[in-house]
C-alpha positions as semicolon CSV with decimal commas, in nm:
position;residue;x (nm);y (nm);z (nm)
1;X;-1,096;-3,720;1,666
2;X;-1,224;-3,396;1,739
3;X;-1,004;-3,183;1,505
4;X;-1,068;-3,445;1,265
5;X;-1,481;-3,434;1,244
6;X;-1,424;-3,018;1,258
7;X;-1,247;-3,034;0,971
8;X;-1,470;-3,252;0,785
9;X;-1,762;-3,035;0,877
10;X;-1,551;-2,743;0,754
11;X;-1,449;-2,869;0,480
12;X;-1,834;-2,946;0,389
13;X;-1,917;-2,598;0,418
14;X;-1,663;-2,464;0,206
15;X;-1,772;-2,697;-0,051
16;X;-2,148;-2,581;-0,030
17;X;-2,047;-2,258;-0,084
18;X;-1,803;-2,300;-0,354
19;X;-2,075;-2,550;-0,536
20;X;-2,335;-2,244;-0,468
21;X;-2,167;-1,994;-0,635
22;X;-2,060;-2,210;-0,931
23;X;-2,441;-2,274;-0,957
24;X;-2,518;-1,916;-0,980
25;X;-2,188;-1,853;-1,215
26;X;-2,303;-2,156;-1,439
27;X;-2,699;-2,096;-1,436
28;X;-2,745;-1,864;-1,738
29;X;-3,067;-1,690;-1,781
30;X;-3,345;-1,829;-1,915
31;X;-3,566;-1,658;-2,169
32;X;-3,866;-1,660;-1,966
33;X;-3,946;-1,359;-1,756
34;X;-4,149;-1,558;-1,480
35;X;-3,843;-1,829;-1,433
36;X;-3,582;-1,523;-1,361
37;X;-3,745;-1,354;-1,140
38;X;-3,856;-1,685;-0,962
39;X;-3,521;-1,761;-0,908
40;X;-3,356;-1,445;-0,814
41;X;-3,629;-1,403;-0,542
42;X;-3,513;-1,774;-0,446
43;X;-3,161;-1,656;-0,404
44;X;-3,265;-1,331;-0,238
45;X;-3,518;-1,502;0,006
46;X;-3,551;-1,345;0,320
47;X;-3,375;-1,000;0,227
48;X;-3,633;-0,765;0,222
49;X;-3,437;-0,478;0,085
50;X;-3,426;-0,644;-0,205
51;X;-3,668;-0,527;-0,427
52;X;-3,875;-0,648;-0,775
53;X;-4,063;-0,428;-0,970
54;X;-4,283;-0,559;-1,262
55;X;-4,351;-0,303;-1,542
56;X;-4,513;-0,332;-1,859
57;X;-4,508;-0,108;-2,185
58;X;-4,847;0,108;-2,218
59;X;-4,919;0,109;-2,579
60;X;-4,778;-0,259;-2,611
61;X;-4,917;-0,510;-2,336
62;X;-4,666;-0,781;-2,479
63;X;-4,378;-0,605;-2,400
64;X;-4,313;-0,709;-1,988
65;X;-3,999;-0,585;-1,772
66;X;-3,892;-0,670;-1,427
67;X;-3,668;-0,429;-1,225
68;X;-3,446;-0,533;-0,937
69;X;-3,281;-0,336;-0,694
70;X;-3,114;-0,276;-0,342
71;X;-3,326;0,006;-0,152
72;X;-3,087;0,216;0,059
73;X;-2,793;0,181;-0,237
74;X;-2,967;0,333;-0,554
75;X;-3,116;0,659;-0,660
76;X;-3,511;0,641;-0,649
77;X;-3,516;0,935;-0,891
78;X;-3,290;0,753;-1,149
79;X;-3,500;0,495;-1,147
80;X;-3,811;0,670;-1,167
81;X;-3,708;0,864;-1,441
82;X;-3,471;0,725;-1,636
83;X;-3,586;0,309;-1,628
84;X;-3,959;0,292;-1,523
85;X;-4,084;0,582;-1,676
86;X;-3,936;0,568;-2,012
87;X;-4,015;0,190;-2,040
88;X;-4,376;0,272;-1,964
89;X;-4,436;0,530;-2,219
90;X;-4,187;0,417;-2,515
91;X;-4,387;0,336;-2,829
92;X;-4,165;0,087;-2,936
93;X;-4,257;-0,275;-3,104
94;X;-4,115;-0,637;-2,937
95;X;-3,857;-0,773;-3,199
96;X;-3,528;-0,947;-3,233
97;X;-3,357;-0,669;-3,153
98;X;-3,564;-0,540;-2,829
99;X;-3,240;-0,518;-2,585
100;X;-3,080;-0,299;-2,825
101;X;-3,360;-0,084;-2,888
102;X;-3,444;-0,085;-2,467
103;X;-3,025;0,018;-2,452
104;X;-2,987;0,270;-2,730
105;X;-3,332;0,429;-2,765
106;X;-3,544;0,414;-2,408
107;X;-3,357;0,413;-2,123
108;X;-3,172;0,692;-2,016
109;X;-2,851;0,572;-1,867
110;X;-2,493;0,632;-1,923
111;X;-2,371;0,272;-1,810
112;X;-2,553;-0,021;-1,897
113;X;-2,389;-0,358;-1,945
114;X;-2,531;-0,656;-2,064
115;X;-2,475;-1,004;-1,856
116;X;-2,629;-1,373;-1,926
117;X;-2,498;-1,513;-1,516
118;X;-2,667;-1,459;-1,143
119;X;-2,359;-1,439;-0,988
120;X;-2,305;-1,099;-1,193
121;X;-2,640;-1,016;-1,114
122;X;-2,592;-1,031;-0,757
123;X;-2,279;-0,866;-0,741
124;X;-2,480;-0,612;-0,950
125;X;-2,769;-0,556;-0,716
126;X;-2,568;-0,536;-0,412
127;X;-2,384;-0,274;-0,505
128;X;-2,626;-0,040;-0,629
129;X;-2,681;-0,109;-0,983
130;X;-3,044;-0,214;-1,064
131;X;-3,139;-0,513;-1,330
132;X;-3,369;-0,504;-1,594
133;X;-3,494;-0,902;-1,709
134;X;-3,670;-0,852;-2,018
135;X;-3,940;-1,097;-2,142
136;X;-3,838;-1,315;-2,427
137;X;-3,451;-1,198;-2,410
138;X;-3,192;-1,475;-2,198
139;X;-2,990;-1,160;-2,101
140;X;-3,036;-0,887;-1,879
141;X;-2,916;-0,559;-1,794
142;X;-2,728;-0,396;-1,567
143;X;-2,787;-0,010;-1,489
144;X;-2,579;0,208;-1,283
145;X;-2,805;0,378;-1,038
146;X;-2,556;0,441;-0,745
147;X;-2,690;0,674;-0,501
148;X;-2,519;0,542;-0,144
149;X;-2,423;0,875;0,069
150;X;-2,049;0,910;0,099
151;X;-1,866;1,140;0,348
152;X;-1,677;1,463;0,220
153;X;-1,321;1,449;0,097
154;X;-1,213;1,644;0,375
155;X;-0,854;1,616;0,515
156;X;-0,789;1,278;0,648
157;X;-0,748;1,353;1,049
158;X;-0,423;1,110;1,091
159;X;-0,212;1,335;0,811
160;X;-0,262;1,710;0,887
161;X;-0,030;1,925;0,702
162;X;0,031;2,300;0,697
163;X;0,067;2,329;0,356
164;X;-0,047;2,184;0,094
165;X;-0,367;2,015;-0,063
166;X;-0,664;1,938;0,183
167;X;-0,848;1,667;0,029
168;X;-0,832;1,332;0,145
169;X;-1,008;0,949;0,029
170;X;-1,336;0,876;0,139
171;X;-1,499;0,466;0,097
172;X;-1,613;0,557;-0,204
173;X;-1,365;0,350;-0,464
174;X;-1,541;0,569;-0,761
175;X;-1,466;0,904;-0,609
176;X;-1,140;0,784;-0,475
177;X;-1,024;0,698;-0,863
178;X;-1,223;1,044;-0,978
179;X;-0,952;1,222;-0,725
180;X;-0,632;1,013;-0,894
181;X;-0,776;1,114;-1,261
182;X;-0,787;1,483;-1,164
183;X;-0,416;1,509;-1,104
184;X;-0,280;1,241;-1,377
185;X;-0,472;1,328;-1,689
186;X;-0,289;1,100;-1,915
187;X;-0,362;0,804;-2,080
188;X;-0,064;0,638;-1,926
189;X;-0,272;0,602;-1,592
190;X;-0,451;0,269;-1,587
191;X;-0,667;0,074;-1,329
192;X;-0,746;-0,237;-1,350
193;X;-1,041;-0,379;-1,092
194;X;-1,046;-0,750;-0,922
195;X;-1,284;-0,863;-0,659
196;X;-1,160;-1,020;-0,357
197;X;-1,349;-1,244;-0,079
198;X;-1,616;-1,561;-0,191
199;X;-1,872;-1,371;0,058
200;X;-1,806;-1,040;0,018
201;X;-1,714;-1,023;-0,353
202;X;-1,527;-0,632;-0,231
203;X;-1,408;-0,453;-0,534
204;X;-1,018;-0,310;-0,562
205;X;-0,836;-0,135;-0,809
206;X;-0,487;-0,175;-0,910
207;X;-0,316;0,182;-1,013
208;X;-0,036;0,257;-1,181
209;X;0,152;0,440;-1,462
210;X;0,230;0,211;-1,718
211;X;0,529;0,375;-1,901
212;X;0,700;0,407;-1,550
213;X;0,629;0,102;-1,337
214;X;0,871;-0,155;-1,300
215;X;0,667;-0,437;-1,484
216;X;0,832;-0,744;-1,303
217;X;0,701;-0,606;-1,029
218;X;0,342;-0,558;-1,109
219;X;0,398;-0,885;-1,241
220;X;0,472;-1,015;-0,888
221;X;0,200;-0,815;-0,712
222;X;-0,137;-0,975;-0,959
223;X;0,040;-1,308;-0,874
224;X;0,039;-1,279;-0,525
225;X;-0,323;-1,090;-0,555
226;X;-0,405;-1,417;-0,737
227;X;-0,340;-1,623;-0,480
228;X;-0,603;-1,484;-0,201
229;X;-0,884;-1,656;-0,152
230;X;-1,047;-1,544;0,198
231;X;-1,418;-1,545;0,304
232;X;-1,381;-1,154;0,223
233;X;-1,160;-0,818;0,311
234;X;-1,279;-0,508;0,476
235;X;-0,958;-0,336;0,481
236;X;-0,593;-0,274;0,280
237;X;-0,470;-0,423;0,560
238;X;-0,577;-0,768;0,489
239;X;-0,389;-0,730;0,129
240;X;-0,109;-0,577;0,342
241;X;-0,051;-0,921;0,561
242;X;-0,152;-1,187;0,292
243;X;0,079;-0,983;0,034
244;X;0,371;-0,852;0,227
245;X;0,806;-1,040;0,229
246;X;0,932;-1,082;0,608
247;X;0,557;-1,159;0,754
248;X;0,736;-1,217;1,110
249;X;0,867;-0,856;1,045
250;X;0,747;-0,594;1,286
251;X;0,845;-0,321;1,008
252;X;0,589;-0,243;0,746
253;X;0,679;-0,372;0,438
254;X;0,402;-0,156;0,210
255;X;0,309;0,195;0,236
256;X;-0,053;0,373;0,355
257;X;-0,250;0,708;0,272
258;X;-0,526;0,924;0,339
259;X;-0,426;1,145;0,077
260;X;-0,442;1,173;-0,279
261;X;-0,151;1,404;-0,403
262;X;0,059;1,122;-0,186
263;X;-0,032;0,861;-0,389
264;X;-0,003;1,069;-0,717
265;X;0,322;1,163;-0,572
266;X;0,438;0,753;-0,537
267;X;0,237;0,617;-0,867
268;X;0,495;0,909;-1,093
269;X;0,808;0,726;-0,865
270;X;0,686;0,437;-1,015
271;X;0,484;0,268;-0,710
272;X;0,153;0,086;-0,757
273;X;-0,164;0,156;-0,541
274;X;-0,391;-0,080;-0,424
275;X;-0,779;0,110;-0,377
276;X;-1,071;-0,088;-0,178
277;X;-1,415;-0,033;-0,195
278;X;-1,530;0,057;0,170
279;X;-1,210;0,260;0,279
280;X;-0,979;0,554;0,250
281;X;-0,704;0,373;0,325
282;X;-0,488;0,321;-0,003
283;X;-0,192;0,139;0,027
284;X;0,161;0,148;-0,217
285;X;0,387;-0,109;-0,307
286;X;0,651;-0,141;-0,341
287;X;0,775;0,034;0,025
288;X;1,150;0,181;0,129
289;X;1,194;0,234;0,493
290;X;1,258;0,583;0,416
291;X;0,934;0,691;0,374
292;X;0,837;0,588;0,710
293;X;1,032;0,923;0,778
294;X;0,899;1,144;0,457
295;X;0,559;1,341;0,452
296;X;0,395;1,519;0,204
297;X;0,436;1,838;0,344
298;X;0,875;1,770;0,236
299;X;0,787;1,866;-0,069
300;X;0,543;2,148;-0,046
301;X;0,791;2,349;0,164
302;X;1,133;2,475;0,142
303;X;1,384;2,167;0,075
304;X;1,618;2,376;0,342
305;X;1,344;2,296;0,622
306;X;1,234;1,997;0,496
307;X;1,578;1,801;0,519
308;X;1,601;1,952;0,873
309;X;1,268;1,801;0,994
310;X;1,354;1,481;0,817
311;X;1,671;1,453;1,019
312;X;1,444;1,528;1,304
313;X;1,213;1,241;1,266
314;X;1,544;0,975;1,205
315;X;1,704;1,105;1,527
316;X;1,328;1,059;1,701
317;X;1,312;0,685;1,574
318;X;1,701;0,648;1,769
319;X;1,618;0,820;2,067
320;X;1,245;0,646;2,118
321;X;1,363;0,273;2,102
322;X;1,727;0,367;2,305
323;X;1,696;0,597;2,555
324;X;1,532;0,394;2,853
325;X;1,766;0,087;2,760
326;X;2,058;0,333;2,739
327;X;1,924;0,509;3,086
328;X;1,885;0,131;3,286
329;X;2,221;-0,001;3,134
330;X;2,403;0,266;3,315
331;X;2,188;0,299;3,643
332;X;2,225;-0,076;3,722
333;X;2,562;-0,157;3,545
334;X;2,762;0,106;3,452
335;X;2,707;0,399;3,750
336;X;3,103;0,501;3,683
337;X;2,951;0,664;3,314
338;X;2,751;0,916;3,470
339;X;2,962;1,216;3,612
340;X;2,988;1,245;4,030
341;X;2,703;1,493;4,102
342;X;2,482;1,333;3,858
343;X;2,548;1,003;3,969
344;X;2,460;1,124;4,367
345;X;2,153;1,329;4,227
346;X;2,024;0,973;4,082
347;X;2,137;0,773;4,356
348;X;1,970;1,057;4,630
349;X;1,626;1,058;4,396
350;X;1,638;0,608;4,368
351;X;1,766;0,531;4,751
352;X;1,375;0,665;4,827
353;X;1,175;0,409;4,542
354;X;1,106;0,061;4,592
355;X;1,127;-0,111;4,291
356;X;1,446;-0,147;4,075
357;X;1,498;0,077;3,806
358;X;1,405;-0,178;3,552
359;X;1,110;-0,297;3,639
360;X;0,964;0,103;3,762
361;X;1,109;0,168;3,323
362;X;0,853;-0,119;3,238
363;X;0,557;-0,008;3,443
364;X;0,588;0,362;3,334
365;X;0,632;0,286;2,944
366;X;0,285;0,018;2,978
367;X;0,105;0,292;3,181
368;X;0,186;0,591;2,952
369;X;0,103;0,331;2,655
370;X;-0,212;0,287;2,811
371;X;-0,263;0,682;2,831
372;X;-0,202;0,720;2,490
373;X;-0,418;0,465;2,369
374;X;-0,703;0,574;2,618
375;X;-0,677;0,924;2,440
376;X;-0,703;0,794;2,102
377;X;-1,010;0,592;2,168
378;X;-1,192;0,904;2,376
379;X;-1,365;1,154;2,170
380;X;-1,152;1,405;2,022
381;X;-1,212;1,713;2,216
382;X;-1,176;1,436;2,566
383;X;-0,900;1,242;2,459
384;X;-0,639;1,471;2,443
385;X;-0,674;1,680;2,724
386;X;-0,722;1,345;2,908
387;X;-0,379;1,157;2,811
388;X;-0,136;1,481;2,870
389;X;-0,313;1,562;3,204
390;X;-0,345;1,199;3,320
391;X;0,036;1,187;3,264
392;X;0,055;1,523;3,463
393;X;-0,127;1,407;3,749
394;X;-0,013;1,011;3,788
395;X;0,335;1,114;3,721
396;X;0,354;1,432;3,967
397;X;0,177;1,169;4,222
398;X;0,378;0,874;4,160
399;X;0,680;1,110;4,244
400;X;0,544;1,261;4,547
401;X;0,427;0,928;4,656
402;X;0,804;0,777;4,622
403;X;0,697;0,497;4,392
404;X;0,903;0,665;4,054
405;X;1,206;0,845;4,059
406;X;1,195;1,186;3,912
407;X;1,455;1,077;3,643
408;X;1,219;0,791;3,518
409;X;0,961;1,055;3,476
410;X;1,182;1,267;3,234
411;X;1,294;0,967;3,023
412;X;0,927;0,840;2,993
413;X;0,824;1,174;2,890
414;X;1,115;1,180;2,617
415;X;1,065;0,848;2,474
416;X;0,663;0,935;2,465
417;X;0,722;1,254;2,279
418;X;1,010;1,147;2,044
419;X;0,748;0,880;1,947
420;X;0,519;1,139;1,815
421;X;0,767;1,282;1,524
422;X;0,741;0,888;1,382
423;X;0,347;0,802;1,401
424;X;0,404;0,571;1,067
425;X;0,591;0,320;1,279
426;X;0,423;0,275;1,627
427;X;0,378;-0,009;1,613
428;X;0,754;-0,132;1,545
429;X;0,847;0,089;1,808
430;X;0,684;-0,033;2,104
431;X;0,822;-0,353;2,018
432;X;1,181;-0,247;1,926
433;X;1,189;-0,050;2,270
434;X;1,041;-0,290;2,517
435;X;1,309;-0,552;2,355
436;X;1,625;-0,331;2,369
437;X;1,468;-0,250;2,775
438;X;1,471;-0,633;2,863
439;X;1,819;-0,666;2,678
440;X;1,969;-0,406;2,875
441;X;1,827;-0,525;3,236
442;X;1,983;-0,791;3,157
443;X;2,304;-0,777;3,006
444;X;2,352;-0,356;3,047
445;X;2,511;-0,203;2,787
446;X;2,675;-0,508;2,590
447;X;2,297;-0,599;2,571
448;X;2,181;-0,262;2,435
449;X;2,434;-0,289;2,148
450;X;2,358;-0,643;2,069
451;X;2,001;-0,564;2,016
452;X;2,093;-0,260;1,817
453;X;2,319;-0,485;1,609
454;X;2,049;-0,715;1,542
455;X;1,830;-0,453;1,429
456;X;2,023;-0,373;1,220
457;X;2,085;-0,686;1,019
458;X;1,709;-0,763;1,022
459;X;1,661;-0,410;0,847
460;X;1,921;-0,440;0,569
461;X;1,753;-0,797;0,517
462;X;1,405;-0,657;0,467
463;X;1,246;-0,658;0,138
464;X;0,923;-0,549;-0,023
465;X;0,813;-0,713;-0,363
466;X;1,189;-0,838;-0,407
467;X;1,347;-0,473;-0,339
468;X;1,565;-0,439;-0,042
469;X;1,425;-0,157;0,187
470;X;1,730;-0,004;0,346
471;X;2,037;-0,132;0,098
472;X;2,033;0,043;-0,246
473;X;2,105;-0,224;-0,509
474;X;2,377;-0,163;-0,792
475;X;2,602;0,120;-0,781
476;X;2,604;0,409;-0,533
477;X;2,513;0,723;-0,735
478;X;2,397;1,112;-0,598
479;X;2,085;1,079;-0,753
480;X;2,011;0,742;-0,559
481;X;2,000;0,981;-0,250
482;X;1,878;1,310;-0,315
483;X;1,556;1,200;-0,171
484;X;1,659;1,028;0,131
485;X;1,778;1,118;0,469
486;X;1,788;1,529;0,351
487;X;1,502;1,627;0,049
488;X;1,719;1,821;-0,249
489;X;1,561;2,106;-0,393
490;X;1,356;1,978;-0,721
491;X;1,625;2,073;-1,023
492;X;1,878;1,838;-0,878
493;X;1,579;1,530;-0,835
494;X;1,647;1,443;-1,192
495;X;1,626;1,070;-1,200
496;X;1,397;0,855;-1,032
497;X;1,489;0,481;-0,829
498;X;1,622;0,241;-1,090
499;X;1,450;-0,040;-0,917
500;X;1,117;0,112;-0,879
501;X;1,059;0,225;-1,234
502;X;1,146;0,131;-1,610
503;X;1,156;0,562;-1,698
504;X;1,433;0,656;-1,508
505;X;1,436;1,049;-1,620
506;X;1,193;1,268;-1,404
507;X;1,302;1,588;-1,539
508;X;1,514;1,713;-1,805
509;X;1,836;1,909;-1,728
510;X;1,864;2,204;-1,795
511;X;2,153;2,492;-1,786
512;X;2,076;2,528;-1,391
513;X;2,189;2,213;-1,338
514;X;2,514;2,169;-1,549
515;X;2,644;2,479;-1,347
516;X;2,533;2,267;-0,996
């Protein structure tokens, strides 16, 4: 009965809300200056940043304006200058045509947009712009006086590189899409805006290249974009878990950045990015697991290092999820795989530690997850001197103290540092390794495989937007690879993904490559 009243009173909220803002979509504006602005300040009641400003034309006393605005979000001098000013001192003459005279010939803005609805309006005023209601006109308009401080586009802190460019997205959407135009100046680049959340009405921006995106697709993507309808979204992330195949999947199933030539880099592969107003975080669709081990910096340095790193970062991911469930499936079941002096050296350093090996693995991995996060969350110049000497000093103690075995310590400190080479998939691993650890306490080895086995068939059965992650799809070919688990050098990269893009051709051959 309970469930049953909450739900009613739910639902009666949601349909206040939805009948509000069909109100304010449906109520045009009415021709009289007074009735406006008596019903703006009626929606705006009680927000005292909101502000009105009445002006009227010197030389013509019939000629009556009304400015509205957000203080804290425009530019005072904008407004001083280039609405109020002008609009005082124009010698101009009311007539039929007195919003296109007030657009073309006295105010002195390069956007302004004319609207007849208050739910424009307030999208309008909350986001900077400032409205002009003249007398005797049922529209209004809307001029961009932005003037919100935004942080630098310095280099985003989470994707340091050593070479390559510095810049990185702030939560300004406008500067964020000024950095994309820089690098693609073509008029194949489009970006197309939507707003998302009844409340928060946030603003996003769908990128991509249109002669090279796979249009089925983008086709997919605005349908499930369609389909959102949430109070309102802060972050990519919420498009990333009300968008994304395999939700039950710990694996990400779309890609993130801090960095603009990265998402240059995916929209020419034929990815689309998804921008919100109010972070840096852009996210890319659709998502191979590859990239969870590519960076930027592969193809700013020499493909020869590159592919070696890469490798690197693969045999990380292996080593991070299987090394403690490899190291308790042979201490508790399989002691004859170890050879004689390094089975007595284990046995000598265990016979003196009270818990089983199993159990000591599981404490160790929570406390030096708990170290890690602790040093993220610290301030910068705290946090990391914290987590690697808190490690130091609890895992020197625990060891003198006989409650760890020195060999934990050294497969801890593996797994912990082997996780660093893949930061893109932390999460997944934590998961991944805790699972194969209870697998192999129980079952040893056999366990250990079984878990790796079912991996494995969960990753060749992930998708993103309809394209398999790990399998290719159609025939095998060299090109389908040269950007995989090595990175070629760029005059063999000739082709792009079939399945990500309707251009196939990234670069034409030349007599370099016929000889190769």
């Amino acid at each position: 009965m309970f469930e049953f009243h909450k739900k009613n009173k739910q639902k009666a909220v949601d349909d206040k809300v939805n009948n509000l803002n069909q109100k304010m979509e449906d109520n045009v504006l009415s021709t009289s200056l007074e009735t406006n602005v008596s019903f703006l300040k009626k929606i705006f009641q009680d927000d005292d940043t909101v502000i009105i400003r009445h002006i009227q034309n010197n030389y013509d006393k019939s000629l009556k304006y009304c400015a509205a605005y957000c203080d804290g979000l425009i530019n005072s001098l904008i407004i001083n200058e280039n609405i109020i000013k002008p609009l005082m001192l124009s010698e101009i003459k009311a007539g039929n045509d007195l919003m296109e005279t007030v657009i073309n010939q006295v105010v002195l803005i390069n956007d302004a947009q004319k609207v007849t609805s208050f739910k424009s309006i307030i999208e309008a005023i909350t986001y900077g712009d400032t409205i002009l209601f003249l007398d005797g006109s049922p529209e209004a308009l809307i001029l961009s006086t932005k003037g919100f401080v935004t942080r630098s586009t310095a280099e985003p802190d989470s994707e340091k590189i050593l070479s390559g460019p510095r810049e990185g997205f702030t939560e300004s959407l406008i500067i964020n899409l000024s950095l994309i135009h820089r690098r693609l100046r073509t008029n194949e680049l489009k970006m197309k805006f939507k707003s998302f959340g009844r409340r928060t009405n946030t603003k996003a921006c769908i990128c991509y290249l249109d002669h090279i995106v796979n249009k089925k697709i983008l086709k997919e993507l605005y349908r499930r974009l369609d389909q959102i309808d949430i109070d309102g979204i802060l972050d990519t992330n919420y498009f990333t878990e009300l968008i994304r195949d395999c939700p039950a999947s710990p694996f990400r199933v779309t890609g993130y950045t801090e960095r603009p030539d990265v998402v240059v880099g995916k929209l020419l592969e034929g990815r689309i990015a998804i921008f919100l107003d109010g972070t840096p975080v852009v996210i890319t669709v659709p998502y191979l697991f590859i990239e969870n081990f590519q960076s930027s910096e592969d193809y700013y340095l020499s493909f020869f290092y590159t592919s070696f790193s890469r490798m690197i970062r693969m045999l990380g991911f292996f080593l991070t999820i299987s090394v403690p469930a490899f190291f308790i499936a042979v201490v508790a079941y399989h002691q004859e795989m170890l050879p004689t002096p390094l089975l007595i050296n284990v046995a000598s350093e265990r016979a003196s530690v009270p818990l089983p090996a199993a159990i000591e693995a599981f404490i160790m991995l929570l406390v030096f997850d708990i170290l890690r996060e602790t040093g993220i969350r610290m301030p910068s110049n705290v946090g990391q001197a914290l987590s690697i000497v808190g490690a130091l000093v609890i895992g020197q103690a625990a060891v003198e103290a006989k409650l760890v075995a020195s060999p934990m310590i050294i497969v801890v400190a593996t797994t912990g540092i082997t996780s660093l080479l893949v930061p893109k998939m932390n999460a997944p691993i934590t998961f991944i390794r805790m699972t194969l650890l209870s697998l192999a306490s129980l079952l040893g080895l056999f366990g250990v495989i079984l878990g790796l086995c079912g991996l494995f068939v969960h990753m060749l059965n992930l998708s993103s937007f309809g394209i398999p992650q790990l399998t290719p799809t159609g025939n095998l070919q060299y090109q389908e690879l040269k950007d995989t688990i090595i990175r070629a050098p760029w005059w063999q990269m000739i082709t792009r993904r079939k399945v990500l893009s309707q251009d196939k051709v990234r670069m034409k051959q030349n007599d370099r490559d016929s000889h190769d």
